[in-house]
Amino acid sequence: MKLLYAEDEADMAEAVTDVLSCHKFIVDAVADGAEALEYALSGDYDGIILDLMLPRKSGLEVLRELREAGIAAPVLLLTAKSQVEDRIEGLDAGADDYLPKPFAMAELLARVRALVRRRERLTARVTTFQDLSLDADAYTLFCGQNSVRLVRREFQMMEMLMENPRHIIPTAQFMERVWGWDAEVDVSIVWVYISNLRKKLAKLGASVEIRATRGVGYSLEATV
């Protein structure tokens, strides 16, 4: 199993890397967020361990950019912060688990094993409608030989539409599912993402469209 581990405290990084290596994990260890992002985007990892307080880019920034880029590898966040708000922020950004410092190595190993088991259980999940396919693991839409990558919220909205074709999904449902009921964003953000999805469908040449029902919501419909 191949892991990416980002930690700027040299002693901690060495200790954790040694323990993981002794338990048969292959570990790429980096010391700052920019390098972590570069490695994660270019490598195929079974799990990623990110310290939140990294130089150059924080672990939270790295996590958000990975999810926006469609990287679905499970992520464990490590931080000295233990407040509930910090945990919520990390999980909302797409983390799979959260472990506050200081931690016992045995607990870290247990969390990492759970992380990679989750990865192993994942199978290719593809949703189709007409000539359009959505790969849930790659955050990618396919139409014939053409494909386009979606950012996380585009993917979540398209998944809702493709799992319920020809059914109108209320705007409020998009807001609740994708942004959360207490998100401090205007409802117009839904239209912005719908507009982006329409452009990507047009680029693919798919025989489907996202149709608006004024004052209600949106549905995915066949054009032929």
Short mmCIF file of C-alpha atoms in Angstrom, two decimals:
data_model
loop_
_atom_site.label_atom_id
_atom_site.label_comp_id
_atom_site.label_asym_id
_atom_site.label_seq_id
_atom_site.Cartn_x
_atom_site.Cartn_y
_atom_site.Cartn_z
CA MET A 1 0.00 0.00 0.00
CA LYS A 2 1.36 3.40 -1.00
CA LEU A 3 0.87 6.43 1.26
CA LEU A 4 1.67 10.11 0.97
CA TYR A 5 2.59 11.70 4.30
CA ALA A 6 2.96 15.49 4.73
CA GLU A 7 4.54 16.70 7.99
CA ASP A 8 6.97 19.58 8.58
CA GLU A 9 8.17 18.46 12.04
CA ALA A 10 11.27 16.43 11.14
CA ASP A 11 11.32 14.19 14.21
CA MET A 12 7.62 13.41 13.95
CA ALA A 13 7.92 12.75 10.21
CA GLU A 14 10.81 10.34 10.73
CA ALA A 15 9.07 8.46 13.54
CA VAL A 16 5.78 8.05 11.69
CA THR A 17 7.50 7.08 8.44
CA ASP A 18 9.55 4.43 10.25
CA VAL A 19 6.46 2.95 11.91
CA LEU A 20 4.46 2.89 8.69
CA SER A 21 7.38 1.38 6.77
CA CYS A 22 7.77 -1.34 9.42
CA HIS A 23 4.14 -2.24 8.81
CA LYS A 24 4.78 -2.74 5.09
CA PHE A 25 3.48 0.61 3.82
CA ILE A 26 5.36 2.41 1.07
CA VAL A 27 5.63 6.04 2.22
CA ASP A 28 6.42 9.20 0.28
CA ALA A 29 7.15 11.80 2.96
CA VAL A 30 7.11 15.54 2.17
CA ALA A 31 7.63 18.58 4.40
CA ASP A 32 5.36 21.29 2.98
CA GLY A 33 1.92 21.71 1.46
CA ALA A 34 3.01 22.73 -2.03
CA GLU A 35 5.10 19.59 -2.37
CA ALA A 36 2.27 17.49 -0.93
CA LEU A 37 -0.11 18.84 -3.57
CA GLU A 38 2.40 18.16 -6.36
CA TYR A 39 2.98 14.58 -5.22
CA ALA A 40 -0.74 13.88 -4.70
CA LEU A 41 -1.68 15.18 -8.14
CA SER A 42 1.00 13.15 -9.89
CA GLY A 43 0.90 9.92 -7.88
CA ASP A 44 -1.59 7.15 -7.27
CA TYR A 45 -1.88 6.81 -3.50
CA ASP A 46 -3.96 4.41 -1.44
CA GLY A 47 -4.14 7.01 1.32
CA ILE A 48 -2.91 10.52 2.15
CA ILE A 49 -1.95 11.74 5.63
CA LEU A 50 -1.91 15.53 5.91
CA ASP A 51 -0.85 17.68 8.82
CA LEU A 52 -3.02 20.81 8.85
CA MET A 53 -0.23 23.22 9.85
CA LEU A 54 2.10 22.96 6.85
CA PRO A 55 4.34 25.68 5.35
CA ARG A 56 3.64 27.15 1.88
CA LYS A 57 0.16 25.58 1.75
CA SER A 58 -1.90 24.42 4.72
CA GLY A 59 -3.18 20.88 4.84
CA LEU A 60 -6.70 22.24 4.44
CA GLU A 61 -5.71 24.14 1.28
CA VAL A 62 -4.08 21.00 -0.11
CA LEU A 63 -7.17 18.93 0.68
CA ARG A 64 -9.52 21.39 -0.97
CA GLU A 65 -7.40 21.61 -4.12
CA LEU A 66 -7.18 17.81 -4.35
CA ARG A 67 -10.94 17.40 -4.09
CA GLU A 68 -11.51 20.20 -6.61
CA ALA A 69 -9.14 18.37 -8.96
CA GLY A 70 -11.13 15.16 -8.55
CA ILE A 71 -8.52 13.27 -6.50
CA ALA A 72 -10.58 10.79 -4.51
CA ALA A 73 -7.83 9.13 -2.44
CA PRO A 74 -8.88 8.89 1.22
CA VAL A 75 -7.35 11.56 3.44
CA LEU A 76 -6.50 11.49 7.15
CA LEU A 77 -5.90 14.90 8.72
CA LEU A 78 -3.46 15.38 11.60
CA THR A 79 -3.45 18.54 13.67
CA ALA A 80 -2.59 19.96 17.07
CA LYS A 81 -5.98 21.64 17.03
CA SER A 82 -8.74 19.69 18.71
CA GLN A 83 -11.70 22.08 18.56
CA VAL A 84 -14.91 20.78 17.06
CA GLU A 85 -14.91 23.62 14.49
CA ASP A 86 -11.55 22.47 13.09
CA ARG A 87 -12.76 18.90 12.73
CA ILE A 88 -15.93 20.04 10.98
CA GLU A 89 -13.98 22.30 8.60
CA GLY A 90 -11.66 19.47 7.61
CA LEU A 91 -14.43 16.91 7.13
CA ASP A 92 -16.53 19.38 5.14
CA ALA A 93 -13.54 19.95 2.86
CA GLY A 94 -13.49 16.26 1.99
CA ALA A 95 -11.36 14.55 4.65
CA ASP A 96 -12.22 10.93 5.45
CA ASP A 97 -10.89 10.94 9.02
CA TYR A 98 -9.33 13.23 11.60
CA LEU A 99 -6.73 12.51 14.29
CA PRO A 100 -5.67 15.23 16.76
CA LYS A 101 -2.10 15.47 18.07
CA PRO A 102 -0.59 14.09 20.19
CA PHE A 103 -1.62 10.60 19.16
CA ALA A 104 -0.52 7.06 19.91
CA MET A 105 1.21 5.30 17.02
CA ALA A 106 -1.12 2.33 17.49
CA GLU A 107 -4.12 4.57 16.90
CA LEU A 108 -2.52 6.15 13.84
CA LEU A 109 -1.90 2.68 12.39
CA ALA A 110 -5.50 1.66 13.08
CA ARG A 111 -6.78 4.80 11.36
CA VAL A 112 -4.51 4.24 8.37
CA ARG A 113 -5.57 0.60 8.04
CA ALA A 114 -9.23 1.67 8.12
CA LEU A 115 -8.44 4.30 5.50
CA VAL A 116 -6.89 1.88 3.03
CA ARG A 117 -9.61 -0.74 3.64
CA ARG A 118 -12.11 1.89 2.61
CA ARG A 119 -10.08 2.45 -0.54
CA GLU A 120 -9.97 -1.28 -1.27
CA ARG A 121 -13.74 -1.56 -0.96
CA LEU A 122 -14.27 1.11 -3.55
CA THR A 123 -15.23 -0.28 -6.92
CA ALA A 124 -15.79 1.62 -10.11
CA ARG A 125 -19.16 3.33 -9.79
CA VAL A 126 -20.53 4.49 -13.11
CA THR A 127 -23.95 6.07 -13.64
CA THR A 128 -25.33 6.33 -17.17
CA PHE A 129 -28.11 8.20 -18.93
CA GLN A 130 -28.49 8.18 -22.71
CA ASP A 131 -24.92 8.49 -24.11
CA LEU A 132 -23.56 10.08 -20.94
CA SER A 133 -21.61 8.24 -18.21
CA LEU A 134 -20.44 9.57 -14.85
CA ASP A 135 -17.45 7.87 -13.21
CA ALA A 136 -17.84 8.51 -9.49
CA ASP A 137 -14.27 7.48 -8.65
CA ALA A 138 -12.62 9.76 -11.21
CA TYR A 139 -15.11 12.68 -11.01
CA THR A 140 -15.30 12.44 -14.80
CA LEU A 141 -18.11 12.65 -17.37
CA PHE A 142 -17.81 10.54 -20.53
CA CYS A 143 -19.61 10.71 -23.85
CA GLY A 144 -18.18 8.29 -26.37
CA GLN A 145 -14.45 8.96 -26.58
CA ASN A 146 -14.78 12.42 -25.04
CA SER A 147 -14.41 13.14 -21.35
CA VAL A 148 -14.33 16.09 -18.99
CA ARG A 149 -13.26 16.31 -15.35
CA LEU A 150 -15.65 17.82 -12.83
CA VAL A 151 -14.83 19.68 -9.64
CA ARG A 152 -16.36 18.29 -6.46
CA ARG A 153 -19.58 20.32 -6.35
CA GLU A 154 -20.16 19.91 -10.09
CA PHE A 155 -19.82 16.18 -9.58
CA GLN A 156 -22.25 16.14 -6.65
CA MET A 157 -24.88 18.03 -8.65
CA MET A 158 -24.43 15.92 -11.78
CA GLU A 159 -24.66 12.75 -9.69
CA MET A 160 -27.99 13.93 -8.28
CA LEU A 161 -29.27 14.71 -11.77
CA MET A 162 -28.10 11.42 -13.30
CA GLU A 163 -29.47 9.31 -10.47
CA ASN A 164 -32.86 10.95 -11.03
CA PRO A 165 -33.14 11.57 -14.79
CA ARG A 166 -36.28 13.38 -16.02
CA HIS A 167 -37.15 14.30 -12.43
CA ILE A 168 -37.03 17.92 -11.30
CA ILE A 169 -34.64 18.42 -8.42
CA PRO A 170 -35.55 21.52 -6.39
CA THR A 171 -32.91 24.21 -6.04
CA ALA A 172 -33.22 23.95 -2.26
CA GLN A 173 -32.30 20.25 -2.46
CA PHE A 174 -29.08 21.10 -4.32
CA MET A 175 -28.28 23.71 -1.68
CA GLU A 176 -28.85 21.32 1.19
CA ARG A 177 -27.04 18.32 -0.31
CA VAL A 178 -24.05 20.11 -1.86
CA TRP A 179 -23.46 23.17 0.32
CA GLY A 180 -25.27 22.26 3.56
CA TRP A 181 -28.37 23.84 4.98
CA ASP A 182 -26.42 26.38 7.03
CA ALA A 183 -23.97 27.45 4.29
CA GLU A 184 -23.48 31.19 4.00
CA VAL A 185 -23.86 31.33 0.20
CA ASP A 186 -26.58 32.77 -1.97
CA VAL A 187 -28.95 30.40 -3.75
CA SER A 188 -27.73 31.86 -7.06
CA ILE A 189 -24.62 29.70 -6.66
CA VAL A 190 -26.70 26.76 -7.89
CA TRP A 191 -27.32 28.54 -11.19
CA VAL A 192 -23.58 29.25 -11.53
CA TYR A 193 -22.72 25.55 -11.22
CA ILE A 194 -25.60 24.53 -13.50
CA SER A 195 -24.21 26.93 -16.10
CA ASN A 196 -20.76 25.33 -15.79
CA LEU A 197 -22.26 21.85 -16.18
CA ARG A 198 -24.20 22.91 -19.27
CA LYS A 199 -20.98 24.16 -20.86
CA LYS A 200 -19.25 20.86 -20.14
CA LEU A 201 -22.17 18.85 -21.56
CA ALA A 202 -22.02 20.98 -24.72
CA LYS A 203 -18.27 20.39 -24.96
CA LEU A 204 -18.87 16.63 -24.77
CA GLY A 205 -21.57 16.74 -27.44
CA ALA A 206 -23.88 14.68 -25.22
CA SER A 207 -27.50 14.09 -26.22
CA VAL A 208 -28.76 15.32 -22.86
CA GLU A 209 -29.40 18.74 -21.38
CA ILE A 210 -30.08 20.27 -18.00
CA ARG A 211 -33.53 21.83 -18.22
CA ALA A 212 -34.76 24.54 -15.86
CA THR A 213 -38.29 24.70 -14.50
CA ARG A 214 -38.75 28.29 -13.40
CA GLY A 215 -39.15 28.72 -9.69
CA VAL A 216 -38.77 24.98 -9.03
CA GLY A 217 -35.46 23.42 -10.04
CA TYR A 218 -33.59 21.46 -12.70
CA SER A 219 -33.86 18.13 -14.47
CA LEU A 220 -31.68 16.07 -16.79
CA GLU A 221 -33.46 15.41 -20.07
CA ALA A 222 -32.71 13.67 -23.36
CA THR A 223 -32.47 15.94 -26.39
CA VAL A 224 -33.13 13.16 -28.96
#
